[in-house]
Amino acid sequence: MALPGPALLVIGILIDFSIFLMVTLSLNLEVGFTNIPQFGRVIAVAAGGFTAGAIPGRLLALAMGLPAGADYANDLTNNVVVGQINNVLGANIPLSIAYFVLSLVLAGIVGGLVGWLTSRPAIRLREAYLGISLLAFGDMLVTIGVNWQPLVGGTLPVGVPDPFRWIWDARSLAFCIVAVALALVTLMLTQRLTKSPFGRTLKMLRDNEIVSMAFGKDIVKVRTRSLIIGSVIAAVAGALDVMYIGSDNAAAFTRLTWTFFPWAYMMLGGVGNNLGMVAGVLIFIVADNIILHLSSVITFLPFDPTRLVNLLGGLVIVFIVVFWPRGLIPEKNETTIPKGRIQEILKKIGESDQKA
Amino acid sequence: MIDPVWSSGLTYASAIALLACSVTLVYMSTKTFNFANASMATWGLYIVYTGVAFYGGSPYQYLLFAFLFGGLLGTIWYVTVNRRLLRRGASETVLMMSTLGYELVLLSAAQMYADILTGYPFLMSAHGLPPRYINFEGWLWDSVIRGLDPLPVILVMSGIVAITAVLLTLLRRKVKLMSRTSAITTFFLFFIFEAAITILLVFGTTLITVVSLTMAMSILVALHLFLVKTKFGIALRATVENPQLADLGGINSDRVYLTSWIVGGGLASLGGAVVAFTSGIAGPELGWTVIVPMFAASIVGGLYSIYGGILGGYVVGLAEYLVINALSLSLGGWILAYRPIIPLAIMVVVLLFAPQGIAGLQWASIRKKVLKLGKGITEVSAENGTKEGKIATQKADR
């Protein structure tokens, strides 16, 4: 079934939206709730992407008796190997699904590990020092990915076996459904997390560290846990992105796309509010797509229209910081028990007052 | 001819020193960690490029304009956004994030500028400088100083050093301008600088190396004199240390912050123009590539000291070139691609052992610890681990 043009556009937007929503939610958890200047979001995303590109494909190749070592990432070998794997996956639906799930799980595990590693500097460093350290770590990881050929092919990206080869015609649609589902699951997960005791501990530590520590909250453990969870989510998003594109280009994990723009989405949406993330990401992704598609219509622009996307991002950050620092949907004050229960209690108190 | 690694290394280090100094200056006074430094550097490059491409001449002529344009960029940011945020009492993270927005705006502006210029083919044919892949190598190698005759150079340099010594002594004795320690320190630093320049001139190097070194050193001296000897500089230092008290003392903090942004922006653009000489090929993403070394250098030097910024810049810049060169000779050429890891490694080491940076090191307490350690070692070896010796060592440690 060939999908009509506009439908493909919407599907593309939805997939972008889902992936970036997951990344932005993870960033919100770390920045909005734990107050860590996470300028290294790209670390977890790249870790997930590299895992998805490097490991599951090699496992399948091993099982099929194809080269799975350093030459798996060799451009010429890789084309042949991944082609053969794709043929097998296309015919075997359970295997495809298992491969997909395995990729995401592995990416999550590596993401958690990376999150733990990035929490080590976060113990002692604060503010600017921590932010720059994380930024530099991200740079380092991507440099390794781009230059160490056996990982994901370096400058000639390695191909990634396609988990949806069996629905070749409606592959985008299938990806869209799965991505949106994952994004919704992440949203529900982060909402529950932030409304849980753990979330309240995070907010308490963020708002008044000394008082919280006097109450016995272990800031190191809490920050570590938050970083691990955030990194897991981001890594899964990275793996998803890589599998959608079909090739693992290490150079595509730029600071701009995966750290700084998610910060812009988060600030627009409202730092500290998960639903705000939905608004922020959606507005930006739609605006970006509008710009990119209008540019093919308006041809008199003397410059590349992607420049306008950067400009928009910058202007939005500046205007939000100056005029709307709390974002579109500001952080809500969460009550400990649900509002409905509070109403019941108030009613009961009112009744007992009347009786007395 | 001096090994090109040293030539390029010193130029690169001077550029990073200027950039780090600008980051530190702005952070010191306004607590804003300036992400937009990267694109201010890029715009410095593009001002020099515009001058050379449209008006001809050598790039060195336009360095002053680069400085002025950088100052303009800094002023714009301070007047529109930074002042508001400072008055509001915004946190450091918010200040940092706002400069990220400015960085993206300037980056897209530079990219658009390069795109527009690409539509003018005369730029490429006349000067061989495509706007997105600017390569100043032509000027770099045209203006090489081939090894000058040692004797006249050494005589001239010794003369300059002697005159400086006499001047310093006169200033100290007659005018009582500085204490004996600072006179000695100044003379010592000046001597090292002159020795370096002499070596460079005698053995031959590129003009940009000498120019950038001289520029960095003179800016360091100028900043030092400004901060220590002028009323406004002292006002700036007072505002850095305690803004409220400075306000009470009648210091106009607005002017202080504005000045630091102007100077910071100017230095950033200057540094960017110089970096372009070493990068080989530079484009709108120039700032983006120096962002990590620049920030690492300012952190290594210590975020509250300008001298630390410059020193950190030299440490990180030289280490990048020299360490990678040494490693590539023993391990092979593949390691050259991992150059960006060096600033990170240095930063990690410094943050582990000296979180306040090099300038924040407390030399007095370090000296005490080293002396105590030395005393403990000598006592143990003298007493040969007898009981009295052990008790004596314990007493000394306490």
mmCIF file of N, CA and C in Angstrom, chain B residues 201-308:
data_model
loop_
_atom_site.group_PDB
_atom_site.id
_atom_site.type_symbol
_atom_site.label_atom_id
_atom_site.label_comp_id
_atom_site.label_asym_id
_atom_site.label_seq_id
_atom_site.Cartn_x
_atom_site.Cartn_y
_atom_site.Cartn_z
ATOM 1 N N LEU B 201 62.519 34.371 16.389
ATOM 2 C CA LEU B 201 63.047 35.177 15.282
ATOM 3 C C LEU B 201 64.340 34.583 14.742
ATOM 4 N N VAL B 202 65.179 34.065 15.646
ATOM 5 C CA VAL B 202 66.470 33.552 15.189
ATOM 6 C C VAL B 202 66.280 32.299 14.354
ATOM 7 N N PHE B 203 65.374 31.429 14.797
ATOM 8 C CA PHE B 203 65.219 30.182 14.072
ATOM 9 C C PHE B 203 64.238 30.292 12.920
ATOM 10 N N GLY B 204 63.436 31.318 12.906
ATOM 11 C CA GLY B 204 62.498 31.485 11.797
ATOM 12 C C GLY B 204 61.167 30.836 12.117
ATOM 13 N N THR B 205 60.096 31.567 11.851
ATOM 14 C CA THR B 205 58.771 31.033 12.105
ATOM 15 C C THR B 205 57.786 31.815 11.254
ATOM 16 N N THR B 206 56.498 31.517 11.413
ATOM 17 C CA THR B 206 55.498 32.269 10.665
ATOM 18 C C THR B 206 55.217 33.580 11.381
ATOM 19 N N LEU B 207 54.818 34.569 10.630
ATOM 20 C CA LEU B 207 54.560 35.884 11.213
ATOM 21 C C LEU B 207 53.448 35.819 12.243
ATOM 22 N N ILE B 208 52.448 34.981 11.966
ATOM 23 C CA ILE B 208 51.286 34.948 12.859
ATOM 24 C C ILE B 208 51.683 34.484 14.255
ATOM 25 N N THR B 209 52.692 33.621 14.337
ATOM 26 C CA THR B 209 53.103 33.159 15.655
ATOM 27 C C THR B 209 53.604 34.328 16.487
ATOM 28 N N VAL B 210 54.522 35.103 15.895
ATOM 29 C CA VAL B 210 55.070 36.245 16.618
ATOM 30 C C VAL B 210 53.967 37.239 16.945
ATOM 31 N N VAL B 211 53.116 37.497 15.932
ATOM 32 C CA VAL B 211 52.048 38.483 16.135
ATOM 33 C C VAL B 211 51.112 38.037 17.240
ATOM 34 N N SER B 212 50.696 36.766 17.189
ATOM 35 C CA SER B 212 49.696 36.321 18.168
ATOM 36 C C SER B 212 50.296 36.280 19.559
ATOM 37 N N LEU B 213 51.554 35.836 19.676
ATOM 38 C CA LEU B 213 52.190 35.827 20.991
ATOM 39 C C LEU B 213 52.273 37.233 21.564
ATOM 40 N N THR B 214 52.779 38.168 20.722
ATOM 41 C CA THR B 214 52.899 39.547 21.180
ATOM 42 C C THR B 214 51.545 40.109 21.575
ATOM 43 N N MET B 215 50.534 39.791 20.739
ATOM 44 C CA MET B 215 49.198 40.291 21.013
ATOM 45 C C MET B 215 48.695 39.774 22.354
ATOM 46 N N ALA B 216 48.837 38.469 22.564
ATOM 47 C CA ALA B 216 48.342 37.886 23.802
ATOM 48 C C ALA B 216 49.053 38.489 25.007
ATOM 49 N N MET B 217 50.366 38.607 24.907
ATOM 50 C CA MET B 217 51.110 39.138 26.044
ATOM 51 C C MET B 217 50.772 40.598 26.300
ATOM 52 N N SER B 218 50.665 41.392 25.233
ATOM 53 C CA SER B 218 50.372 42.806 25.461
ATOM 54 C C SER B 218 48.963 42.984 26.003
ATOM 55 N N ILE B 219 48.017 42.121 25.557
ATOM 56 C CA ILE B 219 46.670 42.214 26.111
ATOM 57 C C ILE B 219 46.688 41.834 27.582
ATOM 58 N N LEU B 220 47.501 40.824 27.922
ATOM 59 C CA LEU B 220 47.614 40.442 29.321
ATOM 60 C C LEU B 220 48.132 41.608 30.147
ATOM 61 N N VAL B 221 49.213 42.250 29.661
ATOM 62 C CA VAL B 221 49.782 43.385 30.383
ATOM 63 C C VAL B 221 48.769 44.519 30.475
ATOM 64 N N ALA B 222 48.099 44.792 29.349
ATOM 65 C CA ALA B 222 47.128 45.887 29.338
ATOM 66 C C ALA B 222 46.006 45.624 30.334
ATOM 67 N N LEU B 223 45.498 44.380 30.348
ATOM 68 C CA LEU B 223 44.426 44.045 31.283
ATOM 69 C C LEU B 223 44.908 44.174 32.720
ATOM 70 N N HIS B 224 46.141 43.709 32.959
ATOM 71 C CA HIS B 224 46.669 43.796 34.314
ATOM 72 C C HIS B 224 46.754 45.248 34.758
ATOM 73 N N LEU B 225 47.342 46.097 33.908
ATOM 74 C CA LEU B 225 47.451 47.512 34.264
ATOM 75 C C LEU B 225 46.070 48.124 34.462
ATOM 76 N N PHE B 226 45.147 47.744 33.566
ATOM 77 C CA PHE B 226 43.796 48.285 33.679
ATOM 78 C C PHE B 226 43.160 47.908 35.008
ATOM 79 N N LEU B 227 43.291 46.610 35.371
ATOM 80 C CA LEU B 227 42.605 46.144 36.570
ATOM 81 C C LEU B 227 43.258 46.645 37.838
ATOM 82 N N VAL B 228 44.571 46.862 37.794
ATOM 83 C CA VAL B 228 45.271 47.170 39.031
ATOM 84 C C VAL B 228 45.544 48.660 39.186
ATOM 85 N N LYS B 229 45.787 49.337 38.078
ATOM 86 C CA LYS B 229 46.250 50.717 38.197
ATOM 87 C C LYS B 229 45.172 51.765 37.909
ATOM 88 N N THR B 230 44.125 51.400 37.186
ATOM 89 C CA THR B 230 43.129 52.439 36.882
ATOM 90 C C THR B 230 41.976 52.372 37.866
ATOM 91 N N LYS B 231 41.305 53.500 38.038
ATOM 92 C CA LYS B 231 40.190 53.559 38.984
ATOM 93 C C LYS B 231 39.064 52.636 38.539
ATOM 94 N N PHE B 232 38.808 52.652 37.224
ATOM 95 C CA PHE B 232 37.704 51.843 36.739
ATOM 96 C C PHE B 232 37.995 50.359 36.876
ATOM 97 N N GLY B 233 39.259 50.007 36.668
ATOM 98 C CA GLY B 233 39.622 48.605 36.813
ATOM 99 C C GLY B 233 39.442 48.135 38.239
ATOM 100 N N ILE B 234 39.826 48.991 39.183
ATOM 101 C CA ILE B 234 39.639 48.621 40.583
ATOM 102 C C ILE B 234 38.150 48.519 40.896
ATOM 103 N N ALA B 235 37.370 49.407 40.295
ATOM 104 C CA ALA B 235 35.918 49.323 40.471
ATOM 105 C C ALA B 235 35.390 47.996 39.945
ATOM 106 N N LEU B 236 35.938 47.557 38.824
ATOM 107 C CA LEU B 236 35.515 46.279 38.263
ATOM 108 C C LEU B 236 35.841 45.156 39.216
ATOM 109 N N ARG B 237 37.050 45.161 39.746
ATOM 110 C CA ARG B 237 37.419 44.092 40.682
ATOM 111 C C ARG B 237 36.541 44.128 41.916
ATOM 112 N N ALA B 238 36.216 45.340 42.369
ATOM 113 C CA ALA B 238 35.351 45.440 43.544
ATOM 114 C C ALA B 238 33.980 44.852 43.251
ATOM 115 N N THR B 239 33.448 45.139 42.080
ATOM 116 C CA THR B 239 32.130 44.615 41.730
ATOM 117 C C THR B 239 32.153 43.098 41.627
ATOM 118 N N VAL B 240 33.283 42.559 41.144
ATOM 119 C CA VAL B 240 33.396 41.108 41.050
ATOM 120 C C VAL B 240 33.372 40.489 42.441
ATOM 121 N N GLU B 241 34.103 41.094 43.359
ATOM 122 C CA GLU B 241 34.216 40.492 44.678
ATOM 123 C C GLU B 241 32.928 40.583 45.472
ATOM 124 N N ASN B 242 32.307 41.743 45.461
ATOM 125 C CA ASN B 242 31.115 41.917 46.283
ATOM 126 C C ASN B 242 30.225 42.977 45.656
ATOM 127 N N PRO B 243 29.285 42.544 44.804
ATOM 128 C CA PRO B 243 28.499 43.517 44.044
ATOM 129 C C PRO B 243 27.709 44.475 44.940
ATOM 130 N N GLN B 244 27.149 43.954 46.012
ATOM 131 C CA GLN B 244 26.319 44.835 46.840
ATOM 132 C C GLN B 244 27.147 45.918 47.506
ATOM 133 N N LEU B 245 28.303 45.493 48.024
ATOM 134 C CA LEU B 245 29.162 46.464 48.707
ATOM 135 C C LEU B 245 29.681 47.510 47.724
ATOM 136 N N ALA B 246 30.015 47.044 46.508
ATOM 137 C CA ALA B 246 30.489 47.983 45.500
ATOM 138 C C ALA B 246 29.396 48.991 45.171
ATOM 139 N N ASP B 247 28.173 48.493 45.091
ATOM 140 C CA ASP B 247 27.029 49.377 44.840
ATOM 141 C C ASP B 247 26.917 50.445 45.925
ATOM 142 N N LEU B 248 27.060 49.978 47.180
ATOM 143 C CA LEU B 248 27.003 50.923 48.294
ATOM 144 C C LEU B 248 28.106 51.952 48.185
ATOM 145 N N GLY B 249 29.274 51.499 47.680
ATOM 146 C CA GLY B 249 30.396 52.410 47.563
ATOM 147 C C GLY B 249 30.247 53.385 46.414
ATOM 148 N N GLY B 250 29.132 53.287 45.674
ATOM 149 C CA GLY B 250 28.904 54.254 44.623
ATOM 150 C C GLY B 250 29.423 53.857 43.272
ATOM 151 N N ILE B 251 29.734 52.563 43.068
ATOM 152 C CA ILE B 251 30.240 52.120 41.771
ATOM 153 C C ILE B 251 29.060 51.766 40.885
ATOM 154 N N ASN B 252 29.087 52.270 39.674
ATOM 155 C CA ASN B 252 28.016 52.010 38.734
ATOM 156 C C ASN B 252 28.219 50.634 38.123
ATOM 157 N N SER B 253 27.504 49.633 38.653
ATOM 158 C CA SER B 253 27.743 48.269 38.196
ATOM 159 C C SER B 253 27.344 48.097 36.737
ATOM 160 N N ASP B 254 26.379 48.871 36.279
ATOM 161 C CA ASP B 254 25.954 48.782 34.891
ATOM 162 C C ASP B 254 27.132 49.015 33.961
ATOM 163 N N ARG B 255 27.901 50.103 34.231
ATOM 164 C CA ARG B 255 29.037 50.410 33.365
ATOM 165 C C ARG B 255 30.105 49.339 33.468
ATOM 166 N N VAL B 256 30.271 48.797 34.676
ATOM 167 C CA VAL B 256 31.276 47.754 34.856
ATOM 168 C C VAL B 256 30.935 46.539 34.015
ATOM 169 N N TYR B 257 29.680 46.100 34.100
ATOM 170 C CA TYR B 257 29.285 44.915 33.334
ATOM 171 C C TYR B 257 29.395 45.182 31.842
ATOM 172 N N LEU B 258 28.963 46.379 31.428
ATOM 173 C CA LEU B 258 29.027 46.703 30.002
ATOM 174 C C LEU B 258 30.469 46.638 29.502
ATOM 175 N N THR B 259 31.387 47.207 30.297
ATOM 176 C CA THR B 259 32.792 47.176 29.887
ATOM 177 C C THR B 259 33.299 45.753 29.771
ATOM 178 N N SER B 260 32.942 44.913 30.746
ATOM 179 C CA SER B 260 33.471 43.550 30.671
ATOM 180 C C SER B 260 32.898 42.814 29.468
ATOM 181 N N TRP B 261 31.631 43.102 29.123
ATOM 182 C CA TRP B 261 31.081 42.451 27.933
ATOM 183 C C TRP B 261 31.756 42.959 26.668
ATOM 184 N N ILE B 262 32.037 44.268 26.609
ATOM 185 C CA ILE B 262 32.688 44.808 25.407
ATOM 186 C C ILE B 262 34.066 44.190 25.242
ATOM 187 N N VAL B 263 34.856 44.226 26.333
ATOM 188 C CA VAL B 263 36.211 43.683 26.239
ATOM 189 C C VAL B 263 36.159 42.178 25.978
ATOM 190 N N GLY B 264 35.248 41.483 26.681
ATOM 191 C CA GLY B 264 35.129 40.040 26.475
ATOM 192 C C GLY B 264 34.774 39.702 25.037
ATOM 193 N N GLY B 265 33.776 40.398 24.498
ATOM 194 C CA GLY B 265 33.383 40.140 23.113
ATOM 195 C C GLY B 265 34.510 40.441 22.148
ATOM 196 N N GLY B 266 35.205 41.567 22.390
ATOM 197 C CA GLY B 266 36.311 41.927 21.507
ATOM 198 C C GLY B 266 37.402 40.882 21.516
ATOM 199 N N LEU B 267 37.763 40.421 22.721
ATOM 200 C CA LEU B 267 38.816 39.404 22.809
ATOM 201 C C LEU B 267 38.394 38.111 22.123
ATOM 202 N N ALA B 268 37.096 37.786 22.272
ATOM 203 C CA ALA B 268 36.617 36.553 21.644
ATOM 204 C C ALA B 268 36.778 36.626 20.135
ATOM 205 N N SER B 269 36.372 37.749 19.549
ATOM 206 C CA SER B 269 36.492 37.868 18.095
ATOM 207 C C SER B 269 37.944 37.848 17.667
ATOM 208 N N LEU B 270 38.798 38.501 18.457
ATOM 209 C CA LEU B 270 40.229 38.498 18.145
ATOM 210 C C LEU B 270 40.765 37.076 18.155
ATOM 211 N N GLY B 271 40.408 36.343 19.211
ATOM 212 C CA GLY B 271 40.858 34.954 19.312
ATOM 213 C C GLY B 271 40.369 34.122 18.145
ATOM 214 N N GLY B 272 39.122 34.342 17.738
ATOM 215 C CA GLY B 272 38.589 33.580 16.617
ATOM 216 C C GLY B 272 39.342 33.857 15.341
ATOM 217 N N ALA B 273 39.674 35.149 15.110
ATOM 218 C CA ALA B 273 40.416 35.482 13.899
ATOM 219 C C ALA B 273 41.764 34.782 13.900
ATOM 220 N N VAL B 274 42.418 34.696 15.078
ATOM 221 C CA VAL B 274 43.739 34.070 15.132
ATOM 222 C C VAL B 274 43.631 32.555 14.957
ATOM 223 N N VAL B 275 42.597 31.947 15.546
ATOM 224 C CA VAL B 275 42.425 30.501 15.424
ATOM 225 C C VAL B 275 42.309 30.101 13.970
ATOM 226 N N ALA B 276 41.653 30.969 13.188
ATOM 227 C CA ALA B 276 41.454 30.632 11.781
ATOM 228 C C ALA B 276 42.783 30.439 11.067
ATOM 229 N N PHE B 277 43.830 31.095 11.568
ATOM 230 C CA PHE B 277 45.124 30.939 10.918
ATOM 231 C C PHE B 277 45.698 29.559 11.119
ATOM 232 N N THR B 278 45.297 28.888 12.199
ATOM 233 C CA THR B 278 45.883 27.584 12.458
ATOM 234 C C THR B 278 45.014 26.446 11.988
ATOM 235 N N SER B 279 43.688 26.719 11.886
ATOM 236 C CA SER B 279 42.799 25.606 11.588
ATOM 237 C C SER B 279 42.984 25.051 10.206
ATOM 238 N N GLY B 280 43.618 25.802 9.340
ATOM 239 C CA GLY B 280 43.697 25.323 7.969
ATOM 240 C C GLY B 280 42.460 25.750 7.221
ATOM 241 N N ILE B 281 41.362 25.061 7.459
ATOM 242 C CA ILE B 281 40.121 25.400 6.761
ATOM 243 C C ILE B 281 39.108 25.840 7.810
ATOM 244 N N ALA B 282 38.560 27.028 7.660
ATOM 245 C CA ALA B 282 37.616 27.538 8.661
ATOM 246 C C ALA B 282 36.319 27.945 7.989
ATOM 247 N N GLY B 283 35.223 27.734 8.686
ATOM 248 C CA GLY B 283 33.933 28.101 8.135
ATOM 249 C C GLY B 283 33.043 28.645 9.228
ATOM 250 N N PRO B 284 31.726 28.691 9.013
ATOM 251 C CA PRO B 284 30.837 29.237 10.039
ATOM 252 C C PRO B 284 30.839 28.409 11.312
ATOM 253 N N GLU B 285 31.325 27.187 11.234
ATOM 254 C CA GLU B 285 31.319 26.368 12.434
ATOM 255 C C GLU B 285 32.627 26.461 13.196
ATOM 256 N N LEU B 286 33.433 27.489 12.917
ATOM 257 C CA LEU B 286 34.731 27.609 13.585
ATOM 258 C C LEU B 286 34.564 27.656 15.098
ATOM 259 N N GLY B 287 33.650 28.498 15.554
ATOM 260 C CA GLY B 287 33.449 28.638 16.989
ATOM 261 C C GLY B 287 33.079 27.310 17.628
ATOM 262 N N TRP B 288 32.222 26.575 16.924
ATOM 263 C CA TRP B 288 31.758 25.294 17.444
ATOM 264 C C TRP B 288 32.910 24.342 17.719
ATOM 265 N N THR B 289 33.941 24.404 16.865
ATOM 266 C CA THR B 289 35.031 23.449 17.043
ATOM 267 C C THR B 289 35.975 23.857 18.169
ATOM 268 N N VAL B 290 36.062 25.164 18.473
ATOM 269 C CA VAL B 290 36.969 25.553 19.561
ATOM 270 C C VAL B 290 36.267 25.643 20.890
ATOM 271 N N ILE B 291 34.961 25.312 20.913
ATOM 272 C CA ILE B 291 34.226 25.526 22.146
ATOM 273 C C ILE B 291 34.779 24.701 23.299
ATOM 274 N N VAL B 292 35.110 23.439 23.066
ATOM 275 C CA VAL B 292 35.578 22.620 24.183
ATOM 276 C C VAL B 292 36.960 23.050 24.662
ATOM 277 N N PRO B 293 37.947 23.248 23.769
ATOM 278 C CA PRO B 293 39.248 23.716 24.276
ATOM 279 C C PRO B 293 39.129 25.046 25.006
ATOM 280 N N MET B 294 38.269 25.938 24.505
ATOM 281 C CA MET B 294 38.134 27.259 25.114
ATOM 282 C C MET B 294 37.597 27.158 26.532
ATOM 283 N N PHE B 295 36.502 26.408 26.706
ATOM 284 C CA PHE B 295 35.929 26.271 28.033
ATOM 285 C C PHE B 295 36.836 25.477 28.953
ATOM 286 N N ALA B 296 37.459 24.429 28.411
ATOM 287 C CA ALA B 296 38.377 23.656 29.241
ATOM 288 C C ALA B 296 39.512 24.551 29.712
ATOM 289 N N ALA B 297 40.026 25.401 28.820
ATOM 290 C CA ALA B 297 41.135 26.265 29.199
ATOM 291 C C ALA B 297 40.730 27.223 30.306
ATOM 292 N N SER B 298 39.517 27.790 30.214
ATOM 293 C CA SER B 298 39.146 28.749 31.254
ATOM 294 C C SER B 298 38.911 28.038 32.576
ATOM 295 N N ILE B 299 38.396 26.797 32.539
ATOM 296 C CA ILE B 299 38.202 26.064 33.786
ATOM 297 C C ILE B 299 39.536 25.648 34.370
ATOM 298 N N VAL B 300 40.464 25.216 33.497
ATOM 299 C CA VAL B 300 41.789 24.814 33.973
ATOM 300 C C VAL B 300 42.493 25.995 34.615
ATOM 301 N N GLY B 301 42.343 27.166 34.028
ATOM 302 C CA GLY B 301 43.004 28.325 34.584
ATOM 303 C C GLY B 301 42.338 28.829 35.846
ATOM 304 N N GLY B 302 41.063 28.508 36.014
ATOM 305 C CA GLY B 302 40.378 29.051 37.172
ATOM 306 C C GLY B 302 39.439 30.139 36.727
ATOM 307 N N LEU B 303 38.146 29.978 37.047
ATOM 308 C CA LEU B 303 37.163 30.877 36.467
ATOM 309 C C LEU B 303 37.177 32.272 37.066
ATOM 310 N N TYR B 304 38.009 32.508 38.088
ATOM 311 C CA TYR B 304 37.973 33.832 38.695
ATOM 312 C C TYR B 304 39.242 34.630 38.475
ATOM 313 N N SER B 305 40.076 34.187 37.541
ATOM 314 C CA SER B 305 41.329 34.892 37.352
ATOM 315 C C SER B 305 41.636 35.028 35.875
ATOM 316 N N ILE B 306 41.915 36.274 35.453
ATOM 317 C CA ILE B 306 42.227 36.506 34.036
ATOM 318 C C ILE B 306 43.560 35.890 33.677
ATOM 319 N N TYR B 307 44.518 36.010 34.610
ATOM 320 C CA TYR B 307 45.836 35.440 34.335
ATOM 321 C C TYR B 307 45.705 33.929 34.217
ATOM 322 N N GLY B 308 44.812 33.367 35.034
ATOM 323 C CA GLY B 308 44.545 31.938 34.938
ATOM 324 C C GLY B 308 43.980 31.571 33.586
#
